[in-house]
Amino acid sequence: GGAEGDGGGGESGGEFVREVEGVGRLLLSSRNPTGYQGVYAPKARAGTAKPFVAMLTASGVQRHIGWFRTAVEAAACYTRVRHALDARSQKASRSQPSARQMPPAAPPAASPPPGSEAGLFGPPAAAAPSDEPPLPMEVEEL
């Protein structure tokens, strides 16, 4: 919701949606035919219910975000994921101690004798009972 336009970007000759309510400014691309960073329209998917795909490359790995009905929906999802990853990366870099602050590495632990039951990380630990309900593992599709 909150976006205007047909979501086809430049292919239909219309203006690109630049901002979406709840997401903010979309990441535009003058080099991409869809007009949005990370959004593609493979010819093989033309005419399908969800012809637009959002893809993100992070740490040298290309990640599939999902298929969408419009380029604007794909761009909104791409923008949300990109901002979340950027925020997580910035938070991690602020919490990393510098080399001067890091304590010296501990010597490696002795390995267990061959044939012993202790694995790489020691014997398996029994799971502690928990009063917490399990976390839901659902992914919301746009």
mmCIF file of C-alpha atoms in Angstrom:
data_model
loop_
_atom_site.group_PDB
_atom_site.id
_atom_site.type_symbol
_atom_site.label_atom_id
_atom_site.label_comp_id
_atom_site.label_asym_id
_atom_site.label_seq_id
_atom_site.Cartn_x
_atom_site.Cartn_y
_atom_site.Cartn_z
ATOM 1 C CA GLY A 1 0.000 0.000 0.000
ATOM 2 C CA GLY A 2 0.889 3.611 -0.350
ATOM 3 C CA ALA A 3 2.576 3.276 -3.772
ATOM 4 C CA GLU A 4 1.243 4.858 -6.896
ATOM 5 C CA GLY A 5 1.758 3.805 -10.484
ATOM 6 C CA ASP A 6 1.530 0.552 -12.391
ATOM 7 C CA GLY A 7 4.858 -0.755 -11.100
ATOM 8 C CA GLY A 8 6.150 -1.331 -14.593
ATOM 9 C CA GLY A 9 8.755 1.388 -14.321
ATOM 10 C CA GLY A 10 10.157 2.724 -17.549
ATOM 11 C CA GLU A 11 8.806 -0.097 -19.694
ATOM 12 C CA SER A 12 5.346 1.517 -19.795
ATOM 13 C CA GLY A 13 6.712 5.024 -20.212
ATOM 14 C CA GLY A 14 5.425 6.100 -16.771
ATOM 15 C CA GLU A 15 7.338 7.758 -13.982
ATOM 16 C CA PHE A 16 9.076 5.571 -11.442
ATOM 17 C CA VAL A 17 7.653 5.462 -7.948
ATOM 18 C CA ARG A 18 10.341 7.041 -5.807
ATOM 19 C CA GLU A 19 8.891 6.566 -2.331
ATOM 20 C CA VAL A 20 6.600 4.042 -0.642
ATOM 21 C CA GLU A 21 4.719 4.592 2.600
ATOM 22 C CA GLY A 22 6.285 2.585 5.417
ATOM 23 C CA VAL A 23 9.489 1.992 3.424
ATOM 24 C CA GLY A 24 10.713 5.439 2.416
ATOM 25 C CA ARG A 25 12.767 6.293 -0.635
ATOM 26 C CA LEU A 26 13.239 3.416 -3.059
ATOM 27 C CA LEU A 27 16.694 2.693 -4.434
ATOM 28 C CA LEU A 28 16.578 3.762 -8.090
ATOM 29 C CA SER A 29 18.924 2.630 -10.867
ATOM 30 C CA SER A 30 19.423 4.349 -14.205
ATOM 31 C CA ARG A 31 21.236 1.247 -15.534
ATOM 32 C CA ASN A 32 18.451 -1.233 -14.744
ATOM 33 C CA PRO A 33 15.498 -1.446 -17.199
ATOM 34 C CA THR A 34 13.060 -1.802 -14.268
ATOM 35 C CA GLY A 35 14.385 1.480 -12.844
ATOM 36 C CA TYR A 36 15.112 -0.014 -9.417
ATOM 37 C CA GLN A 37 18.219 -1.474 -7.798
ATOM 38 C CA GLY A 38 18.023 -5.223 -7.287
ATOM 39 C CA VAL A 39 14.808 -5.673 -9.306
ATOM 40 C CA TYR A 40 14.752 -7.702 -12.506
ATOM 41 C CA ALA A 41 12.086 -8.858 -14.974
ATOM 42 C CA PRO A 42 13.312 -12.085 -16.609
ATOM 43 C CA LYS A 43 11.733 -12.580 -20.053
ATOM 44 C CA ALA A 44 10.895 -16.180 -19.142
ATOM 45 C CA ARG A 45 8.541 -14.852 -16.414
ATOM 46 C CA ALA A 46 6.717 -12.350 -18.665
ATOM 47 C CA GLY A 47 2.963 -12.891 -18.441
ATOM 48 C CA THR A 48 3.113 -14.745 -15.110
ATOM 49 C CA ALA A 49 1.410 -13.589 -11.911
ATOM 50 C CA LYS A 50 4.741 -12.532 -10.375
ATOM 51 C CA PRO A 51 7.145 -11.508 -13.150
ATOM 52 C CA PHE A 52 9.507 -9.335 -11.053
ATOM 53 C CA VAL A 53 12.282 -10.723 -8.875
ATOM 54 C CA ALA A 54 14.255 -8.939 -6.155
ATOM 55 C CA MET A 55 17.882 -10.049 -5.727
ATOM 56 C CA LEU A 56 20.553 -8.728 -3.353
ATOM 57 C CA THR A 57 24.299 -9.320 -3.376
ATOM 58 C CA ALA A 58 25.804 -9.195 0.105
ATOM 59 C CA SER A 59 29.331 -10.277 1.019
ATOM 60 C CA GLY A 60 29.828 -11.558 -2.517
ATOM 61 C CA VAL A 61 26.800 -13.875 -2.344
ATOM 62 C CA GLN A 62 23.709 -13.248 -4.478
ATOM 63 C CA ARG A 63 20.541 -13.757 -2.457
ATOM 64 C CA HIS A 64 17.043 -14.271 -3.847
ATOM 65 C CA ILE A 65 14.511 -12.137 -1.959
ATOM 66 C CA GLY A 66 11.341 -13.139 -3.802
ATOM 67 C CA TRP A 67 8.989 -12.836 -6.788
ATOM 68 C CA PHE A 68 6.514 -9.937 -6.982
ATOM 69 C CA ARG A 69 3.519 -8.731 -9.013
ATOM 70 C CA THR A 70 5.028 -5.293 -9.661
ATOM 71 C CA ALA A 71 8.457 -3.725 -9.860
ATOM 72 C CA VAL A 72 7.428 -1.322 -7.082
ATOM 73 C CA GLU A 73 6.592 -4.200 -4.695
ATOM 74 C CA ALA A 74 9.938 -5.842 -5.493
ATOM 75 C CA ALA A 75 11.780 -2.524 -5.030
ATOM 76 C CA ALA A 76 10.055 -1.889 -1.697
ATOM 77 C CA CYS A 77 11.047 -5.326 -0.394
ATOM 78 C CA TYR A 78 14.602 -4.945 -1.746
ATOM 79 C CA THR A 79 14.885 -1.537 -0.036
ATOM 80 C CA ARG A 80 13.662 -2.911 3.317
ATOM 81 C CA VAL A 81 16.088 -5.867 3.188
ATOM 82 C CA ARG A 82 18.992 -3.654 2.082
ATOM 83 C CA HIS A 83 18.367 -1.138 4.894
ATOM 84 C CA ALA A 84 18.096 -3.959 7.464
ATOM 85 C CA LEU A 85 21.379 -5.517 6.291
ATOM 86 C CA ASP A 86 23.123 -2.123 6.244
ATOM 87 C CA ALA A 87 21.918 -1.373 9.789
ATOM 88 C CA ARG A 88 23.039 -4.796 11.010
ATOM 89 C CA SER A 89 26.430 -4.362 9.338
ATOM 90 C CA GLN A 90 26.934 -0.921 10.905
ATOM 91 C CA LYS A 91 25.929 -2.233 14.331
ATOM 92 C CA ALA A 92 28.344 -5.171 13.997
ATOM 93 C CA SER A 93 31.225 -2.935 12.919
ATOM 94 C CA ARG A 94 30.661 -0.634 15.919
ATOM 95 C CA SER A 95 30.631 -3.595 18.320
ATOM 96 C CA GLN A 96 33.810 -5.206 16.914
ATOM 97 C CA PRO A 97 36.824 -4.482 19.137
ATOM 98 C CA SER A 98 39.888 -3.185 17.386
ATOM 99 C CA ALA A 99 42.979 -5.401 17.165
ATOM 100 C CA ARG A 100 44.548 -3.472 20.063
ATOM 101 C CA GLN A 101 41.570 -4.157 22.331
ATOM 102 C CA MET A 102 41.298 -7.879 21.542
ATOM 103 C CA PRO A 103 42.750 -10.278 24.110
ATOM 104 C CA PRO A 104 45.381 -12.748 22.889
ATOM 105 C CA ALA A 105 44.000 -15.927 21.358
ATOM 106 C CA ALA A 106 43.781 -18.964 23.636
ATOM 107 C CA PRO A 107 45.963 -21.943 22.729
ATOM 108 C CA PRO A 108 44.113 -24.700 20.848
ATOM 109 C CA ALA A 109 42.496 -27.368 23.015
ATOM 110 C CA ALA A 110 43.892 -30.890 22.957
ATOM 111 C CA SER A 111 41.974 -33.146 20.607
ATOM 112 C CA PRO A 112 40.171 -36.203 22.038
ATOM 113 C CA PRO A 113 41.781 -39.592 21.503
ATOM 114 C CA PRO A 114 40.727 -41.403 18.314
ATOM 115 C CA GLY A 115 37.589 -43.486 18.734
ATOM 116 C CA SER A 116 36.341 -41.519 21.749
ATOM 117 C CA GLU A 117 32.702 -40.407 21.863
ATOM 118 C CA ALA A 118 33.619 -36.733 22.253
ATOM 119 C CA GLY A 119 33.067 -34.988 18.954
ATOM 120 C CA LEU A 120 34.672 -31.869 17.619
ATOM 121 C CA PHE A 121 32.898 -29.763 20.250
ATOM 122 C CA GLY A 122 32.781 -32.317 23.057
ATOM 123 C CA PRO A 123 29.978 -34.681 24.055
ATOM 124 C CA PRO A 124 26.455 -33.695 23.009
ATOM 125 C CA ALA A 125 24.674 -31.642 25.653
ATOM 126 C CA ALA A 126 21.110 -32.389 26.718
ATOM 127 C CA ALA A 127 18.690 -29.608 25.866
ATOM 128 C CA ALA A 128 17.489 -27.708 28.915
ATOM 129 C CA PRO A 129 13.694 -27.579 29.271
ATOM 130 C CA SER A 130 12.227 -24.183 28.484
ATOM 131 C CA ASP A 131 8.985 -22.442 29.408
ATOM 132 C CA GLU A 132 9.304 -20.308 26.261
ATOM 133 C CA PRO A 133 7.083 -21.272 23.298
ATOM 134 C CA PRO A 134 8.959 -22.035 20.075
ATOM 135 C CA LEU A 135 9.482 -19.114 17.714
ATOM 136 C CA PRO A 136 7.238 -19.096 14.639
ATOM 137 C CA MET A 137 9.085 -19.800 11.411
ATOM 138 C CA GLU A 138 6.735 -18.059 8.972
ATOM 139 C CA VAL A 139 7.874 -15.679 6.268
ATOM 140 C CA GLU A 140 5.504 -12.939 5.190
ATOM 141 C CA GLU A 141 5.098 -12.620 1.426
ATOM 142 C CA LEU A 142 4.211 -9.241 -0.030
#
